[in-house]
Amino acid sequence: MVVNFARTSASSELLQQVFQNIDAQSCPRLFNFHMHTVYSDGRLQPSVLMEQAIAIGLNGLAITDHHTIGGYEVAKAWLEDWKWNNPGATTPHLWSGVEVNANLLNVEVHILAYGFQPGHLSMRPYLQRKVTTDQEYEAGNVIAAIKASGGLAVLAHPARYKRSHFDLIPAAVEYGIDGVETFYAYNNPNPWKPSVTESQQIQQLAQEYGLLNTCGTDTHGLNLLQRL
């Protein structure tokens, strides 16, 4: 058990270093920290997703299905197998990830968890394939559970909710959020590129509050380089 905790900690520290260097050019060809498989509301099989990640040449990624790590577990096993069969090949780093619905300032937001220990008890309520209720649905408790499991908590697409990101980000900071999904394509452009105005505003807030920046395509379709 101690070994697992140590590994989680090292994985989380590495991830933190990556997030500290994320910029507008990081996604979607170097890193991608937001994607869905058939295990939630995406169309990609985990194996196909990993084939694409390798073909693109990603350095690192996280599968963030809603309330499940089923896709991540299949992808992880597939990647281990692929490494075994392709000795010496460059492979992307796959971190644990999940997207969790939560209440923040009386609106529903999505919180991304990264680099957590999948078997940790604190994460169990959030990996049941459904939205939690009562206290477990509150943003502060979601963030606390992610941190207790050795992970990093990130507010997904902050400019996509019923309340302004200028309100939501400071509120999330009060609960100990680690980062924000700074670089996100709000209008689903083709080719994918982060929305300039929102990204700049969120990056500014991240700097102000000492938060990490992340980026992701939020892929739900069949192509990791697009959202839909």
mmCIF file of C-alpha atoms in Angstrom:
data_model
loop_
_atom_site.group_PDB
_atom_site.id
_atom_site.type_symbol
_atom_site.label_atom_id
_atom_site.label_comp_id
_atom_site.label_asym_id
_atom_site.label_seq_id
_atom_site.Cartn_x
_atom_site.Cartn_y
_atom_site.Cartn_z
ATOM 1 C CA MET A 1 0.000 0.000 0.000
ATOM 2 C CA VAL A 2 2.826 2.404 0.832
ATOM 3 C CA VAL A 3 4.268 1.818 -2.639
ATOM 4 C CA ASN A 4 0.967 2.797 -4.252
ATOM 5 C CA PHE A 5 0.801 6.026 -2.270
ATOM 6 C CA ALA A 6 4.387 6.833 -3.235
ATOM 7 C CA ARG A 7 3.611 6.168 -6.882
ATOM 8 C CA THR A 8 0.496 8.323 -6.739
ATOM 9 C CA SER A 9 2.450 11.126 -5.149
ATOM 10 C CA ALA A 10 5.194 10.937 -7.809
ATOM 11 C CA SER A 11 2.575 10.821 -10.573
ATOM 12 C CA SER A 12 0.765 13.813 -9.088
ATOM 13 C CA GLU A 13 4.010 15.776 -8.736
ATOM 14 C CA LEU A 14 4.916 15.088 -12.358
ATOM 15 C CA LEU A 15 1.442 16.201 -13.405
ATOM 16 C CA GLN A 16 1.791 19.400 -11.392
ATOM 17 C CA GLN A 17 5.029 20.188 -13.247
ATOM 18 C CA VAL A 18 3.275 19.598 -16.579
ATOM 19 C CA PHE A 19 0.356 21.869 -15.633
ATOM 20 C CA GLN A 20 2.785 24.624 -14.647
ATOM 21 C CA ASN A 21 4.024 24.693 -18.242
ATOM 22 C CA ILE A 22 0.740 24.379 -20.144
ATOM 23 C CA ASP A 23 0.054 27.170 -22.645
ATOM 24 C CA ALA A 24 -2.214 27.883 -25.627
ATOM 25 C CA GLN A 25 -0.072 25.648 -27.883
ATOM 26 C CA SER A 26 -0.059 22.594 -25.579
ATOM 27 C CA CYS A 27 -3.349 21.111 -26.804
ATOM 28 C CA PRO A 28 -4.243 19.104 -28.752
ATOM 29 C CA ARG A 29 -0.934 17.717 -30.050
ATOM 30 C CA LEU A 30 1.330 17.696 -26.979
ATOM 31 C CA PHE A 31 -1.097 17.167 -24.102
ATOM 32 C CA ASN A 32 -4.838 16.570 -23.743
ATOM 33 C CA PHE A 33 -6.510 16.424 -20.344
ATOM 34 C CA HIS A 34 -10.203 16.161 -21.241
ATOM 35 C CA MET A 35 -11.714 13.330 -23.272
ATOM 36 C CA HIS A 36 -14.533 10.812 -23.101
ATOM 37 C CA THR A 37 -14.960 7.192 -24.125
ATOM 38 C CA VAL A 38 -17.907 4.825 -24.604
ATOM 39 C CA TYR A 39 -17.735 4.270 -20.827
ATOM 40 C CA SER A 40 -19.611 7.586 -20.387
ATOM 41 C CA ASP A 41 -20.958 9.811 -23.164
ATOM 42 C CA GLY A 42 -18.144 9.504 -25.709
ATOM 43 C CA ARG A 43 -17.918 7.462 -28.905
ATOM 44 C CA LEU A 44 -14.309 6.259 -28.698
ATOM 45 C CA GLN A 45 -13.296 2.810 -27.499
ATOM 46 C CA PRO A 46 -10.398 3.206 -25.013
ATOM 47 C CA SER A 47 -8.078 1.160 -27.264
ATOM 48 C CA VAL A 48 -8.826 3.375 -30.295
ATOM 49 C CA LEU A 49 -8.344 6.475 -28.147
ATOM 50 C CA MET A 50 -4.885 5.238 -27.118
ATOM 51 C CA GLU A 51 -3.983 4.380 -30.730
ATOM 52 C CA GLN A 52 -4.856 7.964 -31.665
ATOM 53 C CA ALA A 53 -2.885 9.380 -28.725
ATOM 54 C CA ILE A 54 0.208 7.475 -29.895
ATOM 55 C CA ALA A 55 -0.329 8.431 -33.563
ATOM 56 C CA ILE A 56 -0.712 12.131 -32.630
ATOM 57 C CA GLY A 57 2.454 11.882 -30.539
ATOM 58 C CA LEU A 58 0.919 13.076 -27.276
ATOM 59 C CA ASN A 59 3.335 13.414 -24.371
ATOM 60 C CA GLY A 60 0.575 12.928 -21.816
ATOM 61 C CA LEU A 61 -3.189 12.631 -21.417
ATOM 62 C CA ALA A 62 -6.042 11.828 -19.072
ATOM 63 C CA ILE A 63 -9.356 10.153 -19.879
ATOM 64 C CA THR A 64 -12.067 12.019 -17.982
ATOM 65 C CA ASP A 65 -15.261 10.019 -18.319
ATOM 66 C CA HIS A 66 -18.193 11.146 -16.187
ATOM 67 C CA HIS A 67 -18.264 9.428 -12.792
ATOM 68 C CA THR A 68 -16.330 6.341 -13.925
ATOM 69 C CA ILE A 69 -12.752 5.193 -14.481
ATOM 70 C CA GLY A 70 -13.791 2.161 -16.550
ATOM 71 C CA GLY A 71 -12.379 3.629 -19.766
ATOM 72 C CA TYR A 72 -9.165 4.692 -18.044
ATOM 73 C CA GLU A 73 -8.615 1.185 -16.663
ATOM 74 C CA VAL A 74 -9.085 -0.434 -20.083
ATOM 75 C CA ALA A 75 -6.800 2.164 -21.704
ATOM 76 C CA LYS A 76 -4.142 1.636 -19.020
ATOM 77 C CA ALA A 77 -4.119 -2.132 -19.571
ATOM 78 C CA TRP A 78 -3.996 -1.597 -23.347
ATOM 79 C CA LEU A 79 -1.058 0.815 -23.012
ATOM 80 C CA GLU A 80 0.915 -1.598 -20.790
ATOM 81 C CA ASP A 81 0.377 -4.287 -23.418
ATOM 82 C CA TRP A 82 1.415 -1.946 -26.230
ATOM 83 C CA LYS A 83 4.619 -0.973 -24.396
ATOM 84 C CA TRP A 84 5.452 -4.646 -23.909
ATOM 85 C CA ASN A 85 5.014 -5.300 -27.648
ATOM 86 C CA ASN A 86 6.836 -2.124 -28.738
ATOM 87 C CA PRO A 87 9.980 -1.999 -26.594
ATOM 88 C CA GLY A 88 11.852 1.293 -26.828
ATOM 89 C CA ALA A 89 8.916 3.137 -28.429
ATOM 90 C CA THR A 90 7.944 6.543 -27.058
ATOM 91 C CA THR A 91 4.627 6.319 -25.236
ATOM 92 C CA PRO A 92 2.407 9.004 -23.728
ATOM 93 C CA HIS A 93 1.997 9.237 -19.956
ATOM 94 C CA LEU A 94 -1.569 8.295 -18.992
ATOM 95 C CA TRP A 95 -2.850 9.802 -15.749
ATOM 96 C CA SER A 96 -6.007 8.773 -13.911
ATOM 97 C CA GLY A 97 -8.900 11.134 -14.560
ATOM 98 C CA VAL A 98 -12.622 11.594 -14.011
ATOM 99 C CA GLU A 99 -15.191 14.375 -14.492
ATOM 100 C CA VAL A 100 -17.518 14.977 -11.539
ATOM 101 C CA ASN A 101 -20.695 17.080 -11.356
ATOM 102 C CA ALA A 102 -20.866 19.377 -8.339
ATOM 103 C CA ASN A 103 -22.728 22.325 -6.867
ATOM 104 C CA LEU A 104 -20.812 25.611 -6.708
ATOM 105 C CA LEU A 105 -22.604 28.905 -5.937
ATOM 106 C CA ASN A 106 -25.903 27.086 -6.547
ATOM 107 C CA VAL A 107 -25.060 26.164 -10.129
ATOM 108 C CA GLU A 108 -23.929 22.799 -11.451
ATOM 109 C CA VAL A 109 -20.282 22.754 -12.473
ATOM 110 C CA HIS A 110 -17.904 20.005 -13.556
ATOM 111 C CA ILE A 111 -14.749 19.277 -11.592
ATOM 112 C CA LEU A 112 -11.953 17.293 -13.192
ATOM 113 C CA ALA A 113 -9.847 15.011 -10.984
ATOM 114 C CA TYR A 114 -6.366 14.006 -12.088
ATOM 115 C CA GLY A 115 -3.572 11.787 -10.814
ATOM 116 C CA PHE A 116 -5.625 10.383 -7.934
ATOM 117 C CA GLN A 117 -5.339 6.886 -6.531
ATOM 118 C CA PRO A 118 -8.261 5.068 -8.214
ATOM 119 C CA GLY A 119 -8.874 2.712 -5.291
ATOM 120 C CA HIS A 120 -8.894 5.409 -2.616
ATOM 121 C CA LEU A 121 -12.027 5.326 -0.444
ATOM 122 C CA SER A 122 -12.628 9.075 -0.721
ATOM 123 C CA MET A 123 -13.188 8.745 -4.488
ATOM 124 C CA ARG A 124 -15.632 5.841 -4.294
ATOM 125 C CA PRO A 125 -18.854 7.961 -4.265
ATOM 126 C CA TYR A 126 -17.720 9.732 -7.431
ATOM 127 C CA LEU A 127 -16.970 6.588 -9.447
ATOM 128 C CA GLN A 128 -20.442 5.021 -9.427
ATOM 129 C CA ARG A 129 -21.477 6.105 -12.963
ATOM 130 C CA LYS A 130 -23.960 8.623 -11.611
ATOM 131 C CA VAL A 131 -24.128 12.117 -10.155
ATOM 132 C CA THR A 132 -23.886 12.236 -6.366
ATOM 133 C CA THR A 133 -26.419 13.922 -4.066
ATOM 134 C CA ASP A 134 -26.547 15.803 -0.767
ATOM 135 C CA GLN A 135 -23.180 16.653 0.810
ATOM 136 C CA GLU A 136 -21.208 14.572 -1.694
ATOM 137 C CA TYR A 137 -22.522 16.846 -4.469
ATOM 138 C CA GLU A 138 -21.083 20.009 -2.900
ATOM 139 C CA ALA A 139 -17.967 21.363 -4.648
ATOM 140 C CA GLY A 140 -16.007 21.677 -1.410
ATOM 141 C CA ASN A 141 -16.496 17.990 -0.637
ATOM 142 C CA VAL A 142 -15.652 16.902 -4.186
ATOM 143 C CA ILE A 143 -12.404 18.903 -4.087
ATOM 144 C CA ALA A 144 -11.530 17.550 -0.624
ATOM 145 C CA ALA A 145 -12.097 13.954 -1.789
ATOM 146 C CA ILE A 146 -9.849 14.439 -4.831
ATOM 147 C CA LYS A 147 -7.067 15.904 -2.717
ATOM 148 C CA ALA A 148 -7.402 13.174 -0.077
ATOM 149 C CA SER A 149 -6.814 10.589 -2.819
ATOM 150 C CA GLY A 150 -3.563 12.265 -3.869
ATOM 151 C CA GLY A 151 -5.060 13.975 -6.907
ATOM 152 C CA LEU A 152 -5.387 17.459 -8.336
ATOM 153 C CA ALA A 153 -8.793 19.165 -8.669
ATOM 154 C CA VAL A 154 -9.489 21.373 -11.693
ATOM 155 C CA LEU A 155 -12.567 23.429 -12.611
ATOM 156 C CA ALA A 156 -13.606 22.315 -16.109
ATOM 157 C CA HIS A 157 -14.468 24.864 -18.838
ATOM 158 C CA PRO A 158 -15.060 27.742 -16.361
ATOM 159 C CA ALA A 159 -16.776 30.013 -18.910
ATOM 160 C CA ARG A 160 -19.523 27.516 -19.796
ATOM 161 C CA TYR A 161 -21.820 27.804 -16.798
ATOM 162 C CA LYS A 162 -24.861 29.815 -15.706
ATOM 163 C CA ARG A 163 -22.624 31.938 -13.489
ATOM 164 C CA SER A 164 -19.630 33.922 -14.647
ATOM 165 C CA HIS A 165 -16.125 32.500 -14.357
ATOM 166 C CA PHE A 166 -15.287 35.748 -12.527
ATOM 167 C CA ASP A 167 -17.562 34.469 -9.717
ATOM 168 C CA LEU A 168 -16.965 30.730 -9.938
ATOM 169 C CA ILE A 169 -13.166 30.659 -9.938
ATOM 170 C CA PRO A 170 -12.750 32.685 -6.698
ATOM 171 C CA ALA A 171 -15.454 30.504 -5.090
ATOM 172 C CA ALA A 172 -13.605 27.337 -6.153
ATOM 173 C CA VAL A 173 -10.380 28.805 -4.748
ATOM 174 C CA GLU A 174 -12.103 29.112 -1.343
ATOM 175 C CA TYR A 175 -12.603 25.329 -1.447
ATOM 176 C CA GLY A 176 -8.989 24.613 -2.392
ATOM 177 C CA ILE A 177 -9.245 24.005 -6.149
ATOM 178 C CA ASP A 178 -5.796 23.347 -7.666
ATOM 179 C CA GLY A 179 -6.356 24.563 -11.198
ATOM 180 C CA VAL A 180 -8.633 25.648 -14.026
ATOM 181 C CA GLU A 181 -9.167 24.378 -17.558
ATOM 182 C CA THR A 182 -7.733 27.553 -19.046
ATOM 183 C CA PHE A 183 -7.389 26.579 -22.687
ATOM 184 C CA TYR A 184 -10.735 25.355 -24.015
ATOM 185 C CA ALA A 185 -12.559 25.727 -27.341
ATOM 186 C CA TYR A 186 -16.000 27.047 -26.418
ATOM 187 C CA ASN A 187 -17.377 27.248 -29.979
ATOM 188 C CA ASN A 188 -16.076 23.873 -31.229
ATOM 189 C CA PRO A 189 -13.919 25.343 -34.051
ATOM 190 C CA ASN A 190 -12.309 23.141 -36.685
ATOM 191 C CA PRO A 191 -9.357 22.854 -36.368
ATOM 192 C CA TRP A 192 -9.517 22.886 -32.577
ATOM 193 C CA LYS A 193 -8.062 25.956 -30.914
ATOM 194 C CA PRO A 194 -8.712 27.562 -27.529
ATOM 195 C CA SER A 195 -11.127 30.508 -27.414
ATOM 196 C CA VAL A 196 -8.932 33.601 -27.163
ATOM 197 C CA THR A 197 -10.987 35.931 -24.935
ATOM 198 C CA GLU A 198 -12.117 33.340 -22.387
ATOM 199 C CA SER A 199 -8.669 31.732 -22.219
ATOM 200 C CA GLN A 200 -6.992 35.071 -21.573
ATOM 201 C CA GLN A 201 -9.494 35.991 -18.853
ATOM 202 C CA ILE A 202 -9.174 32.597 -17.151
ATOM 203 C CA GLN A 203 -5.383 32.616 -17.403
ATOM 204 C CA GLN A 204 -5.380 36.020 -15.736
ATOM 205 C CA LEU A 205 -7.576 34.716 -12.898
ATOM 206 C CA ALA A 206 -5.355 31.636 -12.558
ATOM 207 C CA GLN A 207 -2.321 33.877 -12.193
ATOM 208 C CA GLU A 208 -4.114 36.073 -9.681
ATOM 209 C CA TYR A 209 -5.100 33.114 -7.489
ATOM 210 C CA GLY A 210 -1.986 30.978 -7.993
ATOM 211 C CA LEU A 211 -3.790 28.217 -9.879
ATOM 212 C CA LEU A 212 -2.483 25.646 -12.344
ATOM 213 C CA ASN A 213 -3.558 25.844 -16.012
ATOM 214 C CA THR A 214 -4.829 22.852 -17.979
ATOM 215 C CA CYS A 215 -6.103 22.283 -21.504
ATOM 216 C CA GLY A 216 -8.297 19.709 -23.213
ATOM 217 C CA THR A 217 -10.430 19.060 -26.270
ATOM 218 C CA ASP A 218 -13.372 17.583 -24.288
ATOM 219 C CA THR A 219 -13.626 14.983 -27.061
ATOM 220 C CA HIS A 220 -16.978 13.194 -27.225
ATOM 221 C CA GLY A 221 -16.706 12.066 -30.855
ATOM 222 C CA LEU A 222 -14.305 9.819 -32.762
ATOM 223 C CA ASN A 223 -11.366 12.225 -33.141
ATOM 224 C CA LEU A 224 -9.112 13.327 -30.272
ATOM 225 C CA LEU A 225 -8.307 16.527 -32.168
ATOM 226 C CA GLN A 226 -11.947 17.700 -32.018
ATOM 227 C CA ARG A 227 -14.659 18.058 -29.395
ATOM 228 C CA LEU A 228 -17.536 16.487 -31.383
#
